[in-house]
Coordinates of C-alpha atoms in Angstrom, one line a residue:
M1 CA -11.6 121.2 -4.4
D2 CA -11.9 118.9 -6.7
G3 CA -11.4 121.3 -9.5
E4 CA -8.3 122.6 -8.0
R5 CA -7.2 119.5 -7.6
L6 CA -7.4 118.3 -11.5
V7 CA -6.0 121.5 -12.5
T8 CA -3.1 121.1 -10.0
E9 CA -2.6 117.4 -11.0
V10 CA -2.5 118.8 -15.0
A11 CA -0.1 121.2 -14.2
V12 CA 2.3 118.7 -12.9
E13 CA 2.2 116.5 -15.5
V14 CA 2.6 119.2 -17.9
A15 CA 5.7 120.2 -16.0
K16 CA 6.9 116.5 -15.8
T17 CA 6.5 115.8 -19.4
A18 CA 8.4 118.9 -20.9
T19 CA 11.2 118.0 -18.1
N20 CA 11.6 114.8 -19.4
R21 CA 11.7 116.1 -23.2
V22 CA 14.5 118.4 -21.7
F23 CA 16.3 115.5 -20.5
N24 CA 16.2 113.5 -23.7
G25 CA 17.6 116.3 -25.5
L26 CA 20.4 117.0 -23.1
A27 CA 21.3 113.2 -23.6
L28 CA 21.8 113.8 -27.4
I29 CA 23.4 117.4 -27.0
C30 CA 25.9 116.9 -24.3
G31 CA 26.3 113.5 -23.0
P32 CA 27.8 113.0 -19.7
A33 CA 27.0 116.0 -18.1
A34 CA 22.9 115.6 -19.4
K35 CA 21.6 114.2 -16.1
E36 CA 23.2 117.1 -13.7
L37 CA 22.4 119.9 -16.2
G38 CA 18.9 118.4 -16.8
Q39 CA 18.2 118.3 -12.8
Y40 CA 19.9 121.8 -12.5
F41 CA 17.4 122.7 -14.4
A42 CA 14.6 121.0 -13.3
D43 CA 15.2 122.8 -9.9
Q44 CA 15.0 126.1 -11.7
V45 CA 12.3 126.3 -13.6
R46 CA 8.6 125.9 -13.9
A47 CA 6.5 124.2 -16.6
W48 CA 6.3 127.4 -19.0
R49 CA 10.2 127.6 -19.5
A50 CA 10.8 123.6 -19.2
N51 CA 8.5 123.4 -22.3
N52 CA 10.1 126.1 -24.3
A53 CA 13.8 124.5 -23.3
A54 CA 12.1 121.3 -24.6
Q55 CA 11.4 122.9 -27.9
I56 CA 14.5 124.4 -28.3
L57 CA 16.5 120.7 -27.8
D58 CA 14.3 119.0 -30.2
E59 CA 14.6 121.6 -32.9
T60 CA 18.7 121.2 -32.0
G61 CA 18.2 117.2 -32.0
A62 CA 16.5 117.4 -35.4
I63 CA 19.5 119.1 -36.9
I64 CA 22.4 117.1 -35.5
E65 CA 20.6 113.7 -35.4
S66 CA 22.0 112.4 -38.5
I67 CA 25.3 114.2 -38.7
E68 CA 28.4 111.5 -38.5
P69 CA 30.3 111.4 -36.9
V70 CA 28.1 112.1 -33.5
L71 CA 28.0 115.9 -32.4
S72 CA 27.9 117.4 -28.6
A73 CA 28.3 120.6 -27.2
Q74 CA 30.3 121.7 -23.7
P75 CA 28.0 121.7 -20.9
R76 CA 28.4 125.7 -20.2
I77 CA 26.9 126.5 -23.7
V78 CA 23.8 123.8 -23.2
A79 CA 23.4 125.7 -19.8
R80 CA 23.6 129.1 -21.4
V81 CA 21.0 128.4 -23.8
L82 CA 18.8 126.6 -21.6
E83 CA 18.9 129.8 -19.1
D84 CA 18.6 132.5 -22.1
G85 CA 16.8 130.7 -24.5
S86 CA 13.9 129.4 -22.4
W87 CA 12.6 133.0 -21.8
T88 CA 10.7 133.0 -24.9
D89 CA 8.3 130.8 -26.6
D90 CA 8.5 132.4 -29.9
P91 CA 8.8 129.9 -32.6
T92 CA 11.1 132.2 -34.6
L93 CA 13.6 133.1 -31.4
Q94 CA 13.4 129.2 -30.4
S95 CA 14.5 128.2 -34.1
L96 CA 17.7 130.4 -33.7
W97 CA 18.4 129.5 -30.4
A98 CA 18.5 125.9 -31.3
G99 CA 20.9 126.7 -34.6
L100 CA 23.2 128.5 -32.4
L101 CA 23.4 125.6 -30.3
A102 CA 22.9 122.8 -33.1
T103 CA 26.4 125.1 -34.8
S104 CA 28.1 125.0 -30.9
C105 CA 28.5 121.0 -31.4
T106 CA 31.4 119.5 -32.9
A107 CA 33.1 115.8 -32.7
E108 CA 35.7 116.9 -30.1
G109 CA 32.7 118.0 -27.8
G110 CA 31.8 121.5 -28.7
T111 CA 33.1 125.0 -29.2
D112 CA 32.3 128.1 -27.8
E113 CA 32.8 130.5 -30.8
N114 CA 29.1 131.0 -30.8
L115 CA 29.0 133.2 -27.6
L116 CA 29.1 136.1 -29.0
F117 CA 26.1 135.4 -31.1
F118 CA 24.1 134.2 -27.7
D119 CA 24.4 137.4 -26.1
L120 CA 22.9 139.3 -29.5
L121 CA 20.2 136.6 -29.8
K122 CA 19.7 136.9 -25.6
N123 CA 18.6 140.8 -26.3
M124 CA 17.0 140.4 -29.3
T125 CA 13.2 140.9 -29.9
T126 CA 10.8 138.5 -32.1
G127 CA 10.3 141.9 -34.1
Q128 CA 14.2 142.4 -34.7
A129 CA 15.3 138.6 -35.2
R130 CA 12.4 138.8 -37.9
I131 CA 14.1 141.8 -39.7
I132 CA 17.3 140.1 -39.9
A133 CA 16.0 136.9 -41.6
N134 CA 14.1 139.1 -44.0
V135 CA 17.0 140.9 -45.1
C136 CA 19.4 138.0 -44.7
D137 CA 17.2 135.6 -46.9
D138 CA 16.7 138.4 -49.6
M139 CA 19.9 139.5 -49.7
P140 CA 22.5 139.1 -52.6
I141 CA 25.9 138.3 -51.3
V142 CA 29.2 138.7 -53.1
D143 CA 32.2 136.7 -52.5
G144 CA 33.8 136.8 -49.2
M145 CA 36.3 134.8 -47.0
K146 CA 35.1 131.2 -45.6
Y147 CA 34.0 133.0 -42.5
Q148 CA 33.2 136.4 -43.6
V149 CA 30.9 137.8 -46.4
Q150 CA 29.6 140.6 -47.6
A151 CA 26.0 141.9 -48.7
D152 CA 26.3 143.1 -51.9
E153 CA 23.0 145.9 -51.9
T154 CA 20.5 147.1 -49.6
I155 CA 17.3 146.1 -48.9
E156 CA 14.9 148.7 -49.8
R157 CA 11.1 148.5 -48.5
S158 CA 8.3 150.7 -47.5
T159 CA 7.8 151.8 -43.8
S160 CA 4.5 150.0 -44.0
E161 CA 6.1 146.7 -45.5
W162 CA 8.8 146.8 -42.6
L163 CA 5.9 146.7 -40.2
D164 CA 4.3 143.5 -42.0
I165 CA 7.4 141.6 -41.9
S166 CA 8.6 142.8 -38.2
G167 CA 5.2 142.5 -36.4
C168 CA 6.3 145.8 -34.9
T169 CA 2.7 147.0 -34.2
S170 CA 3.8 151.4 -34.5
V171 CA 6.5 153.3 -36.5
L172 CA 8.2 154.4 -33.0
E173 CA 8.8 150.3 -32.3
L174 CA 10.4 149.8 -35.8
A175 CA 12.5 152.6 -35.6
S176 CA 13.7 151.7 -32.3
S177 CA 14.1 148.0 -33.2
L178 CA 16.5 149.3 -36.3
Q179 CA 18.3 151.5 -34.3
R180 CA 18.8 148.7 -31.9
L181 CA 20.3 146.5 -34.5
R182 CA 22.6 149.4 -36.0
T183 CA 23.9 149.9 -32.5
I184 CA 25.0 146.1 -32.1
G185 CA 26.3 146.2 -35.6
L186 CA 24.1 144.0 -37.2
I187 CA 22.8 146.4 -39.7
H188 CA 24.7 149.3 -41.6
P189 CA 24.8 152.5 -39.7
N190 CA 23.8 154.6 -42.8
G191 CA 20.4 152.5 -43.3
G192 CA 17.2 151.5 -41.2
H193 CA 16.2 155.4 -40.9
V194 CA 12.9 155.6 -40.5
S195 CA 10.7 158.7 -41.4
E196 CA 7.3 159.0 -39.5
R197 CA 6.1 161.5 -42.5
S198 CA 4.9 158.4 -44.3
A199 CA 4.1 154.5 -44.0
D200 CA 4.7 154.8 -47.9
D201 CA 8.2 156.1 -47.2
S202 CA 10.9 154.0 -48.2
V203 CA 13.9 152.3 -45.7
E204 CA 17.0 150.6 -46.9
V205 CA 18.6 147.9 -44.7
Q206 CA 21.9 146.3 -45.4
P207 CA 23.4 143.7 -43.1
T208 CA 26.9 143.5 -41.5
P209 CA 29.2 140.7 -42.1
L210 CA 28.6 139.8 -38.1
C211 CA 24.7 139.7 -39.0
L212 CA 25.5 137.4 -41.8
H213 CA 27.7 135.0 -39.9
F214 CA 25.1 135.2 -37.0
Y215 CA 22.3 134.2 -39.3
A216 CA 24.0 131.3 -40.7
R217 CA 25.0 130.0 -37.7
A218 CA 21.4 130.7 -36.2
R219 CA 20.2 128.5 -39.3
G220 CA 22.2 125.8 -38.4
H221 CA 24.9 126.1 -40.9
F222 CA 28.4 124.4 -40.4
G223 CA 31.6 125.3 -42.2
D224 CA 31.6 127.6 -44.9
L225 CA 29.3 130.8 -44.7
R226 CA 29.6 130.9 -48.9
D227 CA 27.9 127.7 -49.0
F228 CA 25.1 128.9 -47.3
Y229 CA 24.6 132.0 -49.2
K230 CA 24.9 130.2 -52.3
I231 CA 27.9 132.0 -53.6
A232 CA 29.1 131.0 -57.0
G233 CA 32.7 129.2 -57.0
A234 CA 32.7 128.5 -53.2
T235 CA 34.1 125.3 -52.2

């Protein structure tokens, strides 16, 4: 009985600590609505989700805390991130949620321009997120407009390399992941086709302008996309 009581006490303390981190993060990001949002969230989730949410809020705070003037987000945007983002404990996905929440913060009290990106991320697997990160980090970008840039070429890797990058455990899982990314418009439809004949066969992937925009915001970049992708001549 003493052992069971100890486990219960530890669980309660973990939940309390995670919830306190959520409250502190909310106070930084959404000001007056923090208490109400925090109480709602505490009533709805257990320690595991609270800890996930706290991690996202910690990362968000790290992005915006040094920016002047003070930035904040719309309460409904924060609530959306808490609800959807807290279902993952994967660091890759948590960082993307944090970036999107950070770039939803403005000096005027927030913007809802990232809502489309929330929908994309909500249904994204860890493997898909890793693929997106890999191609966007390595992709040569040609000059575009302030909020739309174009990929200059495709990224070509072997099936086995894509398996290592994504963490997918089978060629079928990799093929399904790439098919999903094509379907939602994040990679071009003429790429990402996987052959099951050999792990040495090459697979070409090219991110769309939507993907490049999503990734920059999810990495916590505000403003001109050309600055994020370091395009020569960007202002």
